[in-house]
Amino acid sequence: MPIAKDIGIDLGTASVLVYVKGKGVVLNEPSVVAMDRNTGKLLKVGTDAEAMLGRTPGNIVAIRPLREGVISDYDMTERMLREFIHKAVGFSFFKPRVMICVPSGITEVEERAVIDAGIQAGARKVFLIEEPVAAAIGAGIDIAKPDGHMVVDIGGGTADIAVISLSGVVESSSIKIAGDQLNEAVVKYMRRTHNLLIGERTAEEMKKKIGCVFPKDEEETMDVKGRCLLTGLPKVVTVSSTEMLDAFEEPVERIMETIHSVLERTPPELVADISTNGIMMTGGGSLVSGFDKLVTARTGITTVIAEDAIGCVALGTGKSLESLNAMQDGTMNLSRRKQMN
């Protein structure tokens, strides 16, 4: 008799990754939904919907149903999840058990919303796991040992910084400053410095191509197209990587302050472990050029970026599916929570 597959979902602000037990990561698509405003009909989900961002006629709207790591549009999140689960598992009479990843600073109300959305989208039971824990497992760290590890997970909507030991989070902090805020900083900088209005997708492209948070050995430049705020006409401006360094300064400073404060609150024994083991960076935001160098320079602790930084959380969520049967209370490492069905 066939049984439903257990699946792990990294429900991110920027993208959703789905891990199917026995197959690995089978889906990695942007968390964007396109719908017809007049009929309420879902038109596209994921990559196809992302191509529509900022380019839709009046009756079609492309939205991101998750903001800053939490659900901002419940109905759309549930419909998006349903599509992605269907894409990953195909049609099945049996509902899968689903493990969903959440930021470590999530409130009980936000958590309830994630669980409900998962159930509504077709899960038999929903389990939750904290992002830094999943990231650590995905990066290949053995979290069960009494040995301190620090994980800095910079996603699209949130940056989660946590110290993990004995399979639990000892100290953590979650701030709503990550990849999206870096994009916003670029948009503001271009408007302020060059009187140029650019879209979110252009800012994202600039971040990937020439973005850096630590001075580069060789300066890089890129031609950026946008609308001139003075004339209202299209205009092309050449931007350098040094300018990007200035643009990113404020959000990056906030992330660095949070890393410092987590280290300050960590018990001395674990700080000693971390200085030996180093800091592990995961998430798409950590791929901005020079992030590992910056953290190393500021903390004095060797910092490395995980091998598959983007897929780490999904991979860890998937690996923790192995211990689903041992999880009684419906959540993992969220011991303050009660039974959740």
XYZ file of C-alpha atoms in Angstrom:
341
model
C 0.000 0.000 0.000
C 1.602 3.306 -1.040
C 2.147 5.848 1.689
C 2.372 9.609 1.373
C 5.858 11.016 1.184
C 7.120 13.252 3.972
C 8.171 16.625 2.624
C 10.203 19.522 3.971
C 9.484 23.100 2.933
C 11.743 26.123 3.278
C 9.032 28.768 3.149
C 11.154 31.800 2.390
C 10.318 35.424 1.649
C 12.243 35.272 -1.625
C 11.865 31.636 -2.638
C 10.265 28.355 -1.647
C 12.309 25.141 -1.708
C 10.638 21.761 -1.379
C 12.471 18.635 -0.237
C 10.899 15.225 -0.803
C 12.144 12.363 1.353
C 14.255 10.036 -0.735
C 14.574 12.498 -3.644
C 16.209 15.609 -2.169
C 15.321 19.172 -3.180
C 12.842 18.818 -6.047
C 11.599 22.392 -6.347
C 13.166 25.828 -5.957
C 10.945 28.668 -7.109
C 10.393 32.329 -6.164
C 7.589 32.919 -3.649
C 5.507 35.010 -6.035
C 1.869 34.579 -7.013
C 0.090 36.190 -9.979
C -3.677 36.512 -9.864
C -6.487 38.121 -11.805
C -7.848 40.913 -9.626
C -11.315 40.782 -11.219
C -11.973 37.062 -10.844
C -9.594 36.193 -7.984
C -8.244 33.373 -10.179
C -4.700 32.177 -9.625
C -2.802 32.596 -12.903
C 0.818 31.725 -12.233
C 2.983 30.664 -9.317
C 6.748 30.793 -8.822
C 9.135 31.516 -11.702
C 6.378 32.352 -14.200
C 4.786 34.776 -11.748
C 8.119 36.418 -10.903
C 8.621 37.363 -14.549
C 5.428 39.442 -14.198
C 6.605 41.512 -11.199
C 6.346 45.208 -12.050
C 5.121 44.404 -15.573
C 1.429 43.595 -15.191
C -1.629 45.270 -16.727
C -4.283 46.666 -14.370
C -6.328 43.518 -13.820
C -3.378 41.200 -13.120
C -1.410 41.578 -9.907
C 1.861 39.806 -9.028
C 2.468 39.684 -5.285
C 4.827 38.194 -2.722
C 2.542 36.666 -0.068
C 5.385 36.521 2.474
C 7.024 39.601 3.902
C 10.000 39.683 6.254
C 9.870 35.953 6.897
C 6.196 35.803 7.870
C 2.867 35.422 6.092
C 1.422 38.772 5.032
C -1.296 37.390 2.748
C -2.695 34.202 4.267
C -5.025 33.212 1.409
C -2.312 33.599 -1.237
C 0.292 31.739 0.848
C -2.065 28.799 1.247
C -2.825 28.700 -2.501
C 0.873 29.015 -3.364
C 1.778 26.186 -0.954
C -0.933 23.981 -2.416
C 0.484 24.504 -5.944
C 4.056 23.813 -4.844
C 3.111 20.683 -2.852
C 1.155 19.425 -5.869
C 4.115 20.173 -8.179
C 6.536 18.344 -5.885
C 4.467 15.294 -4.980
C 1.956 15.040 -7.824
C -1.527 13.698 -7.180
C -1.924 11.418 -4.191
C -4.845 10.188 -2.096
C -2.580 10.281 0.914
C -1.778 13.596 2.514
C 1.936 14.116 3.253
C 3.401 15.078 6.608
C 5.114 18.411 6.163
C 8.012 20.029 7.999
C 8.086 23.794 7.485
C 10.934 26.090 8.347
C 10.260 29.286 10.350
C 12.432 32.226 11.542
C 13.612 31.872 15.138
C 11.927 35.120 16.224
C 8.458 34.070 15.078
C 5.473 34.792 17.371
C 2.850 32.201 18.314
C 0.244 33.904 16.116
C 2.579 33.856 13.085
C 3.434 30.251 13.851
C -0.233 29.273 14.010
C -0.744 30.923 10.608
C 2.057 28.802 9.073
C 0.604 25.594 10.545
C -2.928 26.448 9.375
C -1.720 27.373 5.884
C 0.131 24.038 5.677
C -2.943 22.048 6.743
C -5.216 23.981 4.344
C -2.719 23.389 1.520
C -3.072 19.623 1.940
C -0.736 18.468 4.708
C -1.831 15.718 7.084
C 0.266 17.130 9.880
C 2.596 20.119 10.038
C 5.828 20.269 12.033
C 7.962 23.366 12.456
C 11.723 23.736 12.664
C 13.706 26.898 13.320
C 15.721 28.233 10.375
C 19.167 28.351 12.029
C 18.767 24.749 13.262
C 17.749 23.569 9.774
C 20.599 25.591 8.237
C 23.121 23.991 10.618
C 21.885 20.471 9.820
C 21.934 21.259 6.085
C 25.492 22.614 6.335
C 26.597 19.275 7.756
C 27.107 20.353 11.372
C 26.474 17.658 13.975
C 24.203 19.650 16.263
C 23.601 16.830 18.762
C 27.019 17.203 20.424
C 27.642 19.464 23.445
C 29.678 21.727 21.202
C 28.822 25.340 20.337
C 28.251 26.350 16.722
C 27.176 29.729 15.389
C 24.995 29.967 12.312
C 24.228 33.201 10.462
C 21.356 32.600 8.056
C 20.633 35.594 5.820
C 17.571 34.981 3.690
C 15.307 37.288 1.733
C 13.216 38.712 4.549
C 15.017 37.832 7.775
C 18.519 37.296 9.109
C 18.633 34.599 11.800
C 21.692 34.432 14.008
C 21.859 31.544 16.462
C 24.226 29.627 18.700
C 23.389 25.920 18.671
C 24.467 23.175 21.040
C 22.951 19.804 21.998
C 20.332 20.033 19.215
C 18.878 23.244 20.616
C 19.183 26.983 20.240
C 21.118 28.480 23.162
C 21.044 32.113 22.059
C 19.422 33.594 18.990
C 18.232 36.755 17.370
C 16.086 37.257 14.300
C 15.948 40.609 12.547
C 13.840 41.662 9.590
C 16.872 42.855 7.664
C 18.173 40.649 4.875
C 18.295 40.377 1.075
C 15.124 42.401 0.441
C 16.376 45.270 2.597
C 19.677 45.238 0.700
C 17.656 45.646 -2.512
C 15.689 48.514 -0.971
C 18.946 50.166 0.092
C 20.144 50.026 -3.542
C 16.877 51.583 -4.813
C 17.183 54.415 -2.256
C 20.858 54.964 -3.065
C 20.205 55.207 -6.826
C 17.402 57.696 -6.221
C 19.475 59.798 -3.819
C 22.790 59.764 -5.669
C 21.865 59.454 -9.332
C 18.249 60.729 -9.420
C 17.417 57.396 -11.017
C 14.338 55.326 -10.291
C 14.930 51.574 -10.599
C 12.760 48.537 -9.883
C 13.210 45.721 -7.396
C 14.421 43.276 -10.031
C 17.121 45.669 -11.272
C 18.293 46.199 -7.686
C 18.467 42.417 -7.203
C 20.561 42.071 -10.371
C 22.947 44.824 -9.212
C 23.318 43.109 -5.823
C 24.248 39.821 -7.501
C 26.581 41.251 -10.153
C 28.521 44.038 -8.445
C 27.227 44.086 -4.861
C 29.824 43.798 -2.100
C 30.038 44.453 1.638
C 33.837 44.312 1.845
C 36.167 46.254 -0.492
C 36.893 44.218 -3.629
C 40.422 43.712 -4.936
C 39.302 44.920 -8.337
C 36.509 47.404 -8.831
C 33.643 46.251 -11.039
C 31.064 48.354 -12.851
C 27.652 47.822 -14.384
C 25.357 49.866 -16.618
C 22.011 50.395 -14.933
C 18.867 51.417 -16.794
C 16.083 53.298 -15.078
C 13.897 56.389 -15.212
C 15.447 59.777 -14.591
C 13.550 61.560 -11.823
C 14.340 64.983 -13.294
C 13.225 64.422 -16.888
C 10.967 61.381 -16.500
C 12.823 59.754 -19.417
C 14.870 56.532 -19.580
C 18.502 56.934 -18.555
C 21.577 54.723 -18.212
C 24.037 55.172 -15.344
C 27.305 53.316 -14.714
C 27.555 52.114 -11.110
C 30.680 50.746 -9.414
C 31.080 48.098 -6.728
C 32.452 50.774 -4.342
C 29.145 52.625 -4.623
C 27.333 49.401 -3.713
C 29.500 49.204 -0.595
C 28.129 52.624 0.451
C 24.559 51.652 -0.458
C 24.653 48.527 1.716
C 26.290 50.186 4.714
C 23.213 50.707 6.914
C 21.498 47.269 6.651
C 24.836 45.425 6.846
C 25.770 47.381 9.985
C 22.520 46.228 11.626
C 23.295 42.580 10.807
C 26.813 42.952 12.237
C 25.442 44.534 15.447
C 23.071 41.580 15.872
C 25.918 39.068 15.433
C 27.859 40.957 18.123
C 24.947 41.043 20.554
C 24.307 37.292 20.163
C 27.995 36.616 20.863
C 27.859 38.894 23.918
C 24.944 36.925 25.390
C 26.492 33.509 24.685
C 27.969 31.560 27.650
C 31.804 31.771 27.661
C 32.281 28.000 27.198
C 30.316 28.133 23.948
C 32.119 31.276 22.763
C 35.350 29.304 23.117
C 33.821 26.517 20.982
C 32.688 29.010 18.343
C 36.134 30.580 18.072
C 37.483 27.073 17.381
C 34.677 25.890 15.079
C 34.194 29.202 13.271
C 30.973 30.832 12.099
C 28.861 29.230 9.375
C 26.952 31.502 6.978
C 23.960 30.254 5.002
C 21.116 31.714 2.936
C 21.129 33.632 -0.332
C 21.990 36.930 1.384
C 25.322 35.548 2.570
C 26.424 35.183 -1.058
C 26.837 38.965 -1.440
C 30.533 39.370 -2.159
C 32.751 39.696 0.911
C 30.210 38.911 3.647
C 32.375 36.144 5.126
C 35.438 38.441 5.054
C 33.520 41.208 6.812
C 32.291 38.920 9.620
C 35.809 37.485 10.029
C 37.322 40.983 10.182
C 34.785 42.278 12.724
C 34.618 39.270 15.067
C 38.080 37.800 14.713
C 36.430 34.400 14.193
C 36.989 32.454 10.973
C 33.787 32.601 8.942
C 32.864 30.328 6.048
C 29.920 30.229 3.686
C 28.169 26.858 3.469
C 28.683 24.860 0.292
C 25.072 25.091 -0.862
C 24.169 28.313 0.943
C 20.742 28.693 -0.694
C 19.691 25.055 -0.366
C 21.047 24.580 3.174
C 17.820 25.281 5.044
C 15.738 23.058 2.745
C 18.338 20.312 3.009
C 18.363 20.521 6.804
C 14.565 20.538 6.917
C 14.644 17.434 4.721
C 17.231 15.666 6.849
C 15.236 16.334 9.996
C 12.308 14.461 8.430
C 14.211 11.352 9.517
C 13.395 12.155 13.128
C 9.709 12.986 12.524
C 8.472 9.886 14.339
C 10.435 10.849 17.428
C 8.858 14.309 17.487
C 5.842 14.131 19.744
C 4.792 17.732 20.077
C 4.578 18.837 16.466
C 7.490 21.262 16.711
C 11.220 20.882 16.834
C 13.433 22.874 19.195
C 10.524 25.132 20.073
C 10.122 23.603 23.487
C 8.053 26.498 24.886
C 5.217 25.586 22.524
C 2.349 23.256 23.305
C 0.936 20.428 21.226
C 0.008 21.610 17.746
C -2.199 19.528 15.514
